[in-house]
Coordinates of C-alpha atoms in Angstrom, one line a residue:
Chain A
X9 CA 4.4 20.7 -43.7
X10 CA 2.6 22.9 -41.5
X11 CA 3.0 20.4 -38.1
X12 CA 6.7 21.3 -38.2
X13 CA 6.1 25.4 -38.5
X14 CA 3.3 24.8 -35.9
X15 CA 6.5 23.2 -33.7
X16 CA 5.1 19.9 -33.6
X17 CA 8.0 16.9 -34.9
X18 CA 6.6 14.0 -37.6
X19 CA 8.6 10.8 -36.6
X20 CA 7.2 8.8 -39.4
X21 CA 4.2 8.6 -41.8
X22 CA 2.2 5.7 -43.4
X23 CA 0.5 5.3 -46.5
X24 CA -1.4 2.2 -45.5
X25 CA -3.4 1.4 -42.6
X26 CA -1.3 -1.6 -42.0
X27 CA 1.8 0.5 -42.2
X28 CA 0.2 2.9 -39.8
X29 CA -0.3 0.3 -36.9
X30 CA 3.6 -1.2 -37.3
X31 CA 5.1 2.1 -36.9
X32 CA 2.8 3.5 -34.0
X33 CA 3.8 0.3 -32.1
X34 CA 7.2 1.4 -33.0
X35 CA 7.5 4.8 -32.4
X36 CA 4.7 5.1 -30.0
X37 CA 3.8 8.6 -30.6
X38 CA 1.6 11.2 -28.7
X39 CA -0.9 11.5 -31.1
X40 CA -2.0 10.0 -34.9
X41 CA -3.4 12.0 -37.5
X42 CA -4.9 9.7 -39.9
X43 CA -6.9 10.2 -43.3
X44 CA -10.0 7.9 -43.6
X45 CA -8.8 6.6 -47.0
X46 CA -5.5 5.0 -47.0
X47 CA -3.7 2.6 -49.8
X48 CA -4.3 -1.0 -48.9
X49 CA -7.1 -2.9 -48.2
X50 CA -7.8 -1.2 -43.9
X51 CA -8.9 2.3 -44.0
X52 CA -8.6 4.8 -41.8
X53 CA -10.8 4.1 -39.5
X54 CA -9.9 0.2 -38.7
X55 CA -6.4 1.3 -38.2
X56 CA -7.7 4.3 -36.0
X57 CA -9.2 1.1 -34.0
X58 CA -6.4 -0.9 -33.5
X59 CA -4.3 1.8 -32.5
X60 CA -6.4 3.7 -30.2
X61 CA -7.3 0.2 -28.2
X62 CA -3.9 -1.8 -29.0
X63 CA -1.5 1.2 -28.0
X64 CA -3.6 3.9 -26.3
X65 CA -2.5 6.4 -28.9
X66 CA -5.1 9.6 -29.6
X67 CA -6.8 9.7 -33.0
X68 CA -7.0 12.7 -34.8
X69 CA -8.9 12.8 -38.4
X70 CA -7.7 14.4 -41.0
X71 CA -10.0 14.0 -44.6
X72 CA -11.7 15.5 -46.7
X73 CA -14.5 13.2 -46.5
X74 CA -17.9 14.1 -44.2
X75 CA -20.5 12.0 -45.8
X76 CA -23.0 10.6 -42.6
X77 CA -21.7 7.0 -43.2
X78 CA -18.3 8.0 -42.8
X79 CA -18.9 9.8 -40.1
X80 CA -20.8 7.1 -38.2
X81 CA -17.6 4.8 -39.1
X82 CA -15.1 7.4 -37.4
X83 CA -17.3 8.1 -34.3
X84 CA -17.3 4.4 -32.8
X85 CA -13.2 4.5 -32.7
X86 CA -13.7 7.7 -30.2
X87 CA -11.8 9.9 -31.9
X88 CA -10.1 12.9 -30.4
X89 CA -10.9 15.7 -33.0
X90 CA -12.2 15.3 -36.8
X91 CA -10.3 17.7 -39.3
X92 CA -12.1 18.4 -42.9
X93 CA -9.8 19.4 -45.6
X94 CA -8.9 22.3 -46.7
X95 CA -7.8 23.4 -42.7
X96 CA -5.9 26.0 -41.5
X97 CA -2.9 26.2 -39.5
X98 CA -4.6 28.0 -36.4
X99 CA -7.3 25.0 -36.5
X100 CA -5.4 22.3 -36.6
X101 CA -3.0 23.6 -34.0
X102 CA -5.9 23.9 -31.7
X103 CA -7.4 20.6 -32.4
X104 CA -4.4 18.6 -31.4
X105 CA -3.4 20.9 -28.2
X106 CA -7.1 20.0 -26.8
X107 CA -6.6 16.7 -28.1
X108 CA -3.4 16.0 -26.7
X109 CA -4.6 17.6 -23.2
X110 CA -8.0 15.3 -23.1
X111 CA -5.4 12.3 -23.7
X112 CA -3.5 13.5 -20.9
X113 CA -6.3 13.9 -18.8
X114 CA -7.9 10.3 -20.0
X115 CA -4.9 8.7 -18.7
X116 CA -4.6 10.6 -15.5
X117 CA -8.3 10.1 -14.9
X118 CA -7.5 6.2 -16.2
X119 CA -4.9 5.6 -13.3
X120 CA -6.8 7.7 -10.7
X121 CA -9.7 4.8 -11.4
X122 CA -7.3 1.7 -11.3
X123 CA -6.1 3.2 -7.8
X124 CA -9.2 3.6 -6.6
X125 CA -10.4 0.3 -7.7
X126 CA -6.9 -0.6 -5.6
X127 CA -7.6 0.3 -2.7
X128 CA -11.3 -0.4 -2.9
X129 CA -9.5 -4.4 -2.9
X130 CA -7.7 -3.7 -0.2
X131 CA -10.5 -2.0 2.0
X132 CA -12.3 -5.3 1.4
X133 CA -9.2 -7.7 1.7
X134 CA -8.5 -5.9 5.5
X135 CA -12.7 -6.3 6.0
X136 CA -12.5 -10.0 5.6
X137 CA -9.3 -10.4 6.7
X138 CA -10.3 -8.8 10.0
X139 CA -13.0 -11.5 10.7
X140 CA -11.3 -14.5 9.9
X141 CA -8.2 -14.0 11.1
X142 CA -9.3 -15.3 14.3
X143 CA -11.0 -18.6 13.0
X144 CA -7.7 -19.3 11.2
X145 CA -5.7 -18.5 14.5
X146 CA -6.9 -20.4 16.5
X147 CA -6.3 -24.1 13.7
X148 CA -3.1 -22.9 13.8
X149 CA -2.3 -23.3 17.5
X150 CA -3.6 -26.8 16.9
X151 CA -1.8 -27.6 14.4
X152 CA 1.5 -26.1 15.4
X153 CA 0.8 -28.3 19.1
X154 CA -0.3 -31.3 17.3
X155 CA 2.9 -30.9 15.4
X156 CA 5.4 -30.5 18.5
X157 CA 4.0 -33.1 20.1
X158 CA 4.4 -35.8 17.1
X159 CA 7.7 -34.1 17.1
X160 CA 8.2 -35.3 21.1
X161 CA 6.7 -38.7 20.7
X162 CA 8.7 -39.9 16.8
X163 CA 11.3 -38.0 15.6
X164 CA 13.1 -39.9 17.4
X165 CA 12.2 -43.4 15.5
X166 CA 12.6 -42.0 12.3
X167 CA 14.8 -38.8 10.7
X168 CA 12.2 -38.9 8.1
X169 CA 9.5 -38.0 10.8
X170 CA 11.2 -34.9 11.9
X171 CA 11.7 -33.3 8.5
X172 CA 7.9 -33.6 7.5
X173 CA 7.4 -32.1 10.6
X174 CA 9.8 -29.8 10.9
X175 CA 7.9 -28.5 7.1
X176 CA 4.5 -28.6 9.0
X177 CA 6.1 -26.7 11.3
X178 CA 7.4 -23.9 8.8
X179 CA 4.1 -24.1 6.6
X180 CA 2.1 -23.0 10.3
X181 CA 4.7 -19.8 11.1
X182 CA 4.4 -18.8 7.0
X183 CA 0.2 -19.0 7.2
X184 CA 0.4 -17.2 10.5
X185 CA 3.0 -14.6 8.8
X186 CA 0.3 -14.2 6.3
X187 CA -2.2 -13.8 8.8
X188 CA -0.6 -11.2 10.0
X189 CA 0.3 -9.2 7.2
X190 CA -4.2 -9.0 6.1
X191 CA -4.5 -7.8 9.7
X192 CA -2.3 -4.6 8.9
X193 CA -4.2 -4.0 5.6
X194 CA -7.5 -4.2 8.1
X195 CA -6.1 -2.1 10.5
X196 CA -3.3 0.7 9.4
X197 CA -1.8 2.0 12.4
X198 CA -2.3 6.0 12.8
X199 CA 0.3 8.0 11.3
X200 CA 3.4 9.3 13.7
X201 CA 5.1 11.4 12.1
X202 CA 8.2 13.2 12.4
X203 CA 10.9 15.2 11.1
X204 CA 13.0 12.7 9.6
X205 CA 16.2 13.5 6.8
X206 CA 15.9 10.2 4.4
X207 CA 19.4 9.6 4.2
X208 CA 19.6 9.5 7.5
X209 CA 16.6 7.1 7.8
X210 CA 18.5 5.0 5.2
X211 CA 21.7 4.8 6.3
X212 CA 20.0 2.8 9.7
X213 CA 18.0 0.8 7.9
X214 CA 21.3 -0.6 5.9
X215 CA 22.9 -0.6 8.6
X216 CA 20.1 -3.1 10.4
X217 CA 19.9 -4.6 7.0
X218 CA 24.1 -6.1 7.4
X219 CA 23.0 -8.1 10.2
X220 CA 19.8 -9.2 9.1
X221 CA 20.5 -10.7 5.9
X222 CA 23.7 -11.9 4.7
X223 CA 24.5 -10.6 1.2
X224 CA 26.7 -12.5 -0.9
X225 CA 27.6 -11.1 -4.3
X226 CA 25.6 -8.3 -4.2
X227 CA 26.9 -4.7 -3.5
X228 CA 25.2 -1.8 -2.5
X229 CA 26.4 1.5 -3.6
X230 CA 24.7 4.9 -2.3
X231 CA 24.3 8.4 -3.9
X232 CA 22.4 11.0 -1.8
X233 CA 21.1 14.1 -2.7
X234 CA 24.0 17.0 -1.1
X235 CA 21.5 19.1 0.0
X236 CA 20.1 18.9 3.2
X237 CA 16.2 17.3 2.9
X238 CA 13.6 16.6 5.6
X239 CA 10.4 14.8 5.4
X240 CA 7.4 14.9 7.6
X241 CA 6.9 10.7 7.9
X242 CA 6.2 7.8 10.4
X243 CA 10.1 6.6 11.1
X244 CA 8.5 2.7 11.5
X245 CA 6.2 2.5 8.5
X246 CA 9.1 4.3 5.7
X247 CA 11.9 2.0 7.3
X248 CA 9.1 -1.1 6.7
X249 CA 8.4 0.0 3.0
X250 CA 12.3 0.8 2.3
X251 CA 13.3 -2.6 3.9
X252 CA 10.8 -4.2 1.6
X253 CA 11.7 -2.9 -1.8
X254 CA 15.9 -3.8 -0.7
X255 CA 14.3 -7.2 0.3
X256 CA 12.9 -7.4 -3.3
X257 CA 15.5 -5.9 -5.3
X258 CA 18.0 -8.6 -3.4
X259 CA 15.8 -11.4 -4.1
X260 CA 15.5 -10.5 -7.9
X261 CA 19.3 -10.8 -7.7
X262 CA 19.8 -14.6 -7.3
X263 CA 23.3 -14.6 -8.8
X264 CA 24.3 -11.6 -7.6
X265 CA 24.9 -7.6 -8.9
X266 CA 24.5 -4.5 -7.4
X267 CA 22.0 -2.1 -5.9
X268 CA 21.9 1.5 -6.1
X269 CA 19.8 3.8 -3.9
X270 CA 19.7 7.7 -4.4
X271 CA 17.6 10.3 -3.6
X272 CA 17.2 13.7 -5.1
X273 CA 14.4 16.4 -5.5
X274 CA 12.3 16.3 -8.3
X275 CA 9.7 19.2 -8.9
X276 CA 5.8 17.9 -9.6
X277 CA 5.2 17.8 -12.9
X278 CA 1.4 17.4 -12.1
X279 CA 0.9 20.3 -9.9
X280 CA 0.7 24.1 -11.3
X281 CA 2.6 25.0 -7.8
X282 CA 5.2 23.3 -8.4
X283 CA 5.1 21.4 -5.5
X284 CA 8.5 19.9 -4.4
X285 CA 9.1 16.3 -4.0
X286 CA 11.9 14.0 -2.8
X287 CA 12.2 10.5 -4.4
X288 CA 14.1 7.6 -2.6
X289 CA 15.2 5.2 -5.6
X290 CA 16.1 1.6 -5.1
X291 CA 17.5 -0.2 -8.3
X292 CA 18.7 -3.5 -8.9
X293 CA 20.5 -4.9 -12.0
X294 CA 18.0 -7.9 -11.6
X295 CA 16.1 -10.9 -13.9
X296 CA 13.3 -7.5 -14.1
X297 CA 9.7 -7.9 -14.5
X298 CA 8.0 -8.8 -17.6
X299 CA 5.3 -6.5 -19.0
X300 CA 2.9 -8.8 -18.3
X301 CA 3.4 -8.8 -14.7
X302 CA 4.4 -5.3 -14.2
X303 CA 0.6 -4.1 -14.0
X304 CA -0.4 -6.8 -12.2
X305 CA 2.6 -6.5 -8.7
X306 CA 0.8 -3.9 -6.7
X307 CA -2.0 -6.7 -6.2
X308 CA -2.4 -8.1 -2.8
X309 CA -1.1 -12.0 -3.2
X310 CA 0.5 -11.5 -6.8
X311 CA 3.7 -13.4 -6.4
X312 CA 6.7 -14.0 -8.6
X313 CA 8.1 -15.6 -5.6
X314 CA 6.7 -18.7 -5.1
X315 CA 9.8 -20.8 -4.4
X316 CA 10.9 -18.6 -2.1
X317 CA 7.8 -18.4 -0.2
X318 CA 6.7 -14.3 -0.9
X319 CA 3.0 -13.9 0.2
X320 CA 2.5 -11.3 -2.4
X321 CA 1.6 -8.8 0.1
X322 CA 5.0 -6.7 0.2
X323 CA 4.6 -3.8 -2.7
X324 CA 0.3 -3.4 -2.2
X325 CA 1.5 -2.8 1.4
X326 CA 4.3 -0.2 0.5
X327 CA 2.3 1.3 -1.4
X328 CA -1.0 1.6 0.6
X329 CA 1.6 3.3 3.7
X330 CA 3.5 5.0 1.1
X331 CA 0.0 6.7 -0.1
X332 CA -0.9 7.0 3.0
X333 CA 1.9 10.1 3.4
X334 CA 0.3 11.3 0.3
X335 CA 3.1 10.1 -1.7
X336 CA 3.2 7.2 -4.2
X337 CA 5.7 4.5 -4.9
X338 CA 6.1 3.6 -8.8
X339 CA 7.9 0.6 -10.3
X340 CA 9.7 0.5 -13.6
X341 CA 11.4 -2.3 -15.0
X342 CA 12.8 -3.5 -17.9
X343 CA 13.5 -7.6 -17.9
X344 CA 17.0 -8.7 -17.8
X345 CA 17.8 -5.5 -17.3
X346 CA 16.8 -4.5 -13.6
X347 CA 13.6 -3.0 -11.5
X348 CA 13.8 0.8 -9.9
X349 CA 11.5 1.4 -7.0
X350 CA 10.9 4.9 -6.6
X351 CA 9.7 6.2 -3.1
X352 CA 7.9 9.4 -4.0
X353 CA 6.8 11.7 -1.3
X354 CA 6.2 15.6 -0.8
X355 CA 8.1 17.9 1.4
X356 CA 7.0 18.9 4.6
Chain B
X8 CA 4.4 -29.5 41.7
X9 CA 3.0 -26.8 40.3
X10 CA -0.8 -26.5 39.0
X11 CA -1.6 -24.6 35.6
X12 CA -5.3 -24.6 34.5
X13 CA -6.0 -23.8 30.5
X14 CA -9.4 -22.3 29.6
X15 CA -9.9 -22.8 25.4
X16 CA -13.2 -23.8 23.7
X17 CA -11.2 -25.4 21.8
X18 CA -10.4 -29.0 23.4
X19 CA -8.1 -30.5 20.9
X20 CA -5.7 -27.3 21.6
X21 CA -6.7 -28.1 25.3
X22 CA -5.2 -31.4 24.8
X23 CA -1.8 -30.7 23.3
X24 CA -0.7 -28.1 25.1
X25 CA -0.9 -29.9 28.1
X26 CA 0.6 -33.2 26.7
X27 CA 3.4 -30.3 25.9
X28 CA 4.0 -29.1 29.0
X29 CA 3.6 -31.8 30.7
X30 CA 6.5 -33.4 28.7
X31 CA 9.0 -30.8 29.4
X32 CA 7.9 -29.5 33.1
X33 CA 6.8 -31.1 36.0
X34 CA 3.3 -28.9 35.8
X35 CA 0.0 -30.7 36.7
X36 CA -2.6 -29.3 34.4
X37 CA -6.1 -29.2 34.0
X38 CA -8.2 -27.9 31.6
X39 CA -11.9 -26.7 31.3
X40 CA -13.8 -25.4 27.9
X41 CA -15.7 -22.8 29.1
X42 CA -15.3 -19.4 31.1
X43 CA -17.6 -20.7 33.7
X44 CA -16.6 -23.8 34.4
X45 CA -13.3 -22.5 34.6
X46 CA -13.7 -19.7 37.4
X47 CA -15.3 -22.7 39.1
X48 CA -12.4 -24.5 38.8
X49 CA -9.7 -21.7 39.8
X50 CA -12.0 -21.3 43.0
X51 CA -11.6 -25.2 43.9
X52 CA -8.4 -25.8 42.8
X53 CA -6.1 -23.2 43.1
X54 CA -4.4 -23.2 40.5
X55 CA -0.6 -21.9 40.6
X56 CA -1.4 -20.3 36.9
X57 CA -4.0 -20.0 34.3
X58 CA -4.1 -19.6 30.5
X59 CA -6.7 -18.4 29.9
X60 CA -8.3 -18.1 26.3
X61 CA -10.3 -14.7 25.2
X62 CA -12.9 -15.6 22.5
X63 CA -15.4 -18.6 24.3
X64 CA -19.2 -19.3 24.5
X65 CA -20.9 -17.8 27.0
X66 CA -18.8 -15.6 29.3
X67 CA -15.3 -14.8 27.6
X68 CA -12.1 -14.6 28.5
X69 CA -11.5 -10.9 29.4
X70 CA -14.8 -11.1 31.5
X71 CA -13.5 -14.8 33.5
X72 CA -10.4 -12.2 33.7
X73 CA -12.1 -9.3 35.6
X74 CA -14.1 -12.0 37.8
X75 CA -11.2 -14.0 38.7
X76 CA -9.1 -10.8 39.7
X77 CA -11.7 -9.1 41.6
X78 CA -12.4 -12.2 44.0
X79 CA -10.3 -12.3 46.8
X80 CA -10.0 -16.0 46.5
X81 CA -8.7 -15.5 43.3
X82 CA -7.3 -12.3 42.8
X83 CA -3.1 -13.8 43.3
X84 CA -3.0 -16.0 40.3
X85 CA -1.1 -15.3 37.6
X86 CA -3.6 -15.3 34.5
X87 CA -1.3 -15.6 30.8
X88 CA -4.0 -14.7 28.0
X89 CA -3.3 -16.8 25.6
X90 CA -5.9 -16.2 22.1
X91 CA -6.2 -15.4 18.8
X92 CA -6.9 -12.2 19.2
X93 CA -4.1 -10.1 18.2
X94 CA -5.4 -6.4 18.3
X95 CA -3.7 -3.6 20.3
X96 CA -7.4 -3.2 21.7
X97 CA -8.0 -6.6 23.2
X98 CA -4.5 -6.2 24.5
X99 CA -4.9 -3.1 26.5
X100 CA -8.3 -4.5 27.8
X101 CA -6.2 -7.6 29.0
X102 CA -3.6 -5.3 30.2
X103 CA -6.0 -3.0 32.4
X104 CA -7.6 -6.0 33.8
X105 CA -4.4 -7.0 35.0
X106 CA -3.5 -9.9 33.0
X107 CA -0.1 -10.6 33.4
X108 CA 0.9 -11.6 30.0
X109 CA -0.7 -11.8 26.9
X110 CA 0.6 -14.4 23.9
X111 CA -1.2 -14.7 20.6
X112 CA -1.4 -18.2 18.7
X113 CA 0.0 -20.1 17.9
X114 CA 3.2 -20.4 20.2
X115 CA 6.1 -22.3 20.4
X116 CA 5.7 -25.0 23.8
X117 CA 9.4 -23.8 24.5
X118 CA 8.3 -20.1 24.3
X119 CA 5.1 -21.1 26.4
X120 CA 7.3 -22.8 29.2
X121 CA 9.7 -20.3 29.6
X122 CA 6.9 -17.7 29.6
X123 CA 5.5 -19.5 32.7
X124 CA 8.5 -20.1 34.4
X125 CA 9.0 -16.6 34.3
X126 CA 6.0 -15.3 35.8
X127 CA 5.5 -18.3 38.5
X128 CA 9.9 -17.8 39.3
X129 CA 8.7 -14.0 40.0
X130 CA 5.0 -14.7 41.9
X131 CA 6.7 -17.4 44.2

């Protein structure tokens, strides 16, 4: 076949347009050429559908068919390039080259919008936070004296009394933690940046971490890039967002295992300068994150740590200071398997 | 026995803080609700200390601040902010109007005390 002279590889073909859904969901490849008449009782174009919005795969027709109906059909499943039979090798090889590029560029343009619509949440989270932070303040001082002095006057009749209030108590600090936490989103604190080696950076932060939170069954093993690396970052705000993601990939390790944290360059795959880029990787062999959820934890307040009392505002705030050194942080996971955080920022 | 005035809109906070303090120290205290009623107080009474609130009705917090520390009469009491407000701005407003310490609520009544103690063990 002429893909294969062209350099392109065929993982599979179909016959039917059933068959042609079941093995892009397997194989999940870049691109689909599909006839408009296929075996079966789904044509071409229904399976172009459920591919293109099921899988986010780009369509490419190839028929011999370019009657006005057909046509019409094909155009509503958006379509990356339309192919009439007989074709020749140079046209076909410079349909799916601007067809794979405009997928490329879809997606990037895609993930641009979703962070934009990101941050347009937080803007308007740190807004409102800003104003009622106060009005809750202030209940809370009530609340936590009311409390202290039921504390003075009955725990002392009853042990009962002084749990309830001891969980009054708790609930006030964990609200006024929260409170907190929407006041940086409404104010980020300027930028003070330095020249800072990251594994130097993380070696102090383990270091604090020993003390701060005792780690039983779960070991943490290093591997830093040899080469000597420095970064132009604010010490506080990279320790905060490091300390957060070995806060996370401990807690996703109820029972125990082990977490490894690298860094090593990587070169920008996105950039036609080739711009240099060091990545600080935290992985845990933890319960992971389901699909599901995975879009959904750089939300401000999207928890999968109710029980143990997460506000949900940990990752959207690593990522907003992480982005804020015009970097990014990225999250893969696979469930039962383990979750890799990956600090991505440039060189200075 | 030493005199602490609160000044907080809000009476209900008003009310337990001094039935706090007043049942671990040996502080008298007295409260008022408003800025101006309490620079009228601090002029009367005396007061050994005040905690003084930031957000009020009518005149607020920093300005019974700058009042109370440019009178004469006033000017040697140690004034605690003690708000809601937790910006770096309010602080440094606080700060350069000689405020001489600033806590955000809520607060412990042990942290509270021992705040106080501090500042009327150094001012005595």
């Amino acid at each position: 076949m002429s893909l294969h002279r062209l350099g392109y590889s065929v993982p599979g073909t179909a016959a039917s347009g059933y068959e042609a859904i079941k093995k892009a969901e397997k194989i999940r490849p870049d691109l689909v050429l599909m006839d408009i008449i296929l075996e079966g009782e789904m044509d071409g174009t229904e399976a172009a559908s459920a591919i293109r919005s099921r899988f986010d795969i780009p369509i490419v027709y190839l028929t011999a068919y370019a009657d006005k109906k057909i046509l019409e059909r094909a155009k509503v499943t958006e379509p990356f390039g339309y192919i009439l039979k007989p074709f020749e090798d140079r046209e076909l090889c410079s349909i799916l080259e601007i067809a794979l590029y405009k997928h490329r560029m879809e997606r990037k343009l895609k993930k641009t919008q979703q962070e934009l619509i990101q941050s347009e949440k937080l803007a308007a989270l740190g807004r409102f936070s800003s104003g009622i932070a106060h009005e809750i303040k202030n209940p809370l001082g009530i609340i936590l004296g009311g409390s202290e002095f039921l504390e003075m006057k009955l725990s002392k009749v009853d042990p009962d009394v002084k749990i309830a209030i001891n969980k009054i108590k708790e609930s006030t600090f964990r609200a006024d933690k929260i409170v907190k936490d929407l006041l940086k989103f409404s104010r980020p604190s300027a930028l003070k940046t330095e020249r800072i080696d990251p594994n130097g950076l993380i070696r102090e932060t383990l270091s604090l971490f020993k003390y701060r939170t005792p780690l039983i069954e779960i070991k943490i093993k290093t591997h830093f890039a040899q080469e000597k690396m420095y970064l132009e970052i604010d010490k506080n705000q990279m320790q905060q967002v490091f300390f957060n993601l070995l806060m996370n990939a401990i807690e996703a390790m109820p029972k125990g295992g082990t977490i490894m944290i690298k860094t090593y360059k990587m070169a920008s795959s996105e950039s036609s300068l080739a711009k240099k880029l060091c990545v600080i990787e935290v992985a845990d062999t933890g319960e992971g994150i389901s699909p599901k959820d995975l879009h959904k934890i750089f939300e401000p307040f999207f928890t999968t740590k109710r029980e143990i009392k997460g506000t949900g505002l940990g990752l959207s705030m690593s990522r907003m200071l992480v982005n804020n050194h015009n970097g990014d942080l990225v999250i893969e996971s696979k469930p039962g398997r383990g979750t890799t955080a990956k600090i991505i920022l440039p060189f200075c | 026995m030493e005199k602490i005035l609160i000044v907080d809109d809000e009476e209900d906070f008003c009310y337990f803080v001094k039935k706090n303090l007043e049942a671990i120290s040996n502080y008298e205290i007295i409260t008022a609700t408003r800025g101006r009623k309490g620079i009228q107080i601090a002029r009367k009474e005396k007061p050994d200390l005040i905690l003084l609130d930031i957000m009020m009705p009518g005149i607020d917090g920093l300005e019974v601040l700058k009042r109370l520390k440019g009178n004469e009469k006033t000017q040697n009491i140690p004034i605690i902010m003690l708000t809601a407000k937790d910006e770096d701005e309010s602080k440094i407003k606080a700060l350069g109007s000689f405020c001489d310490d600033y806590i955000v609520k809520p607060v412990e009544n042990m942290v509270l005390k021992g705040k106080i103690h501090k500042i009327l063990s150094i001012t005595k």
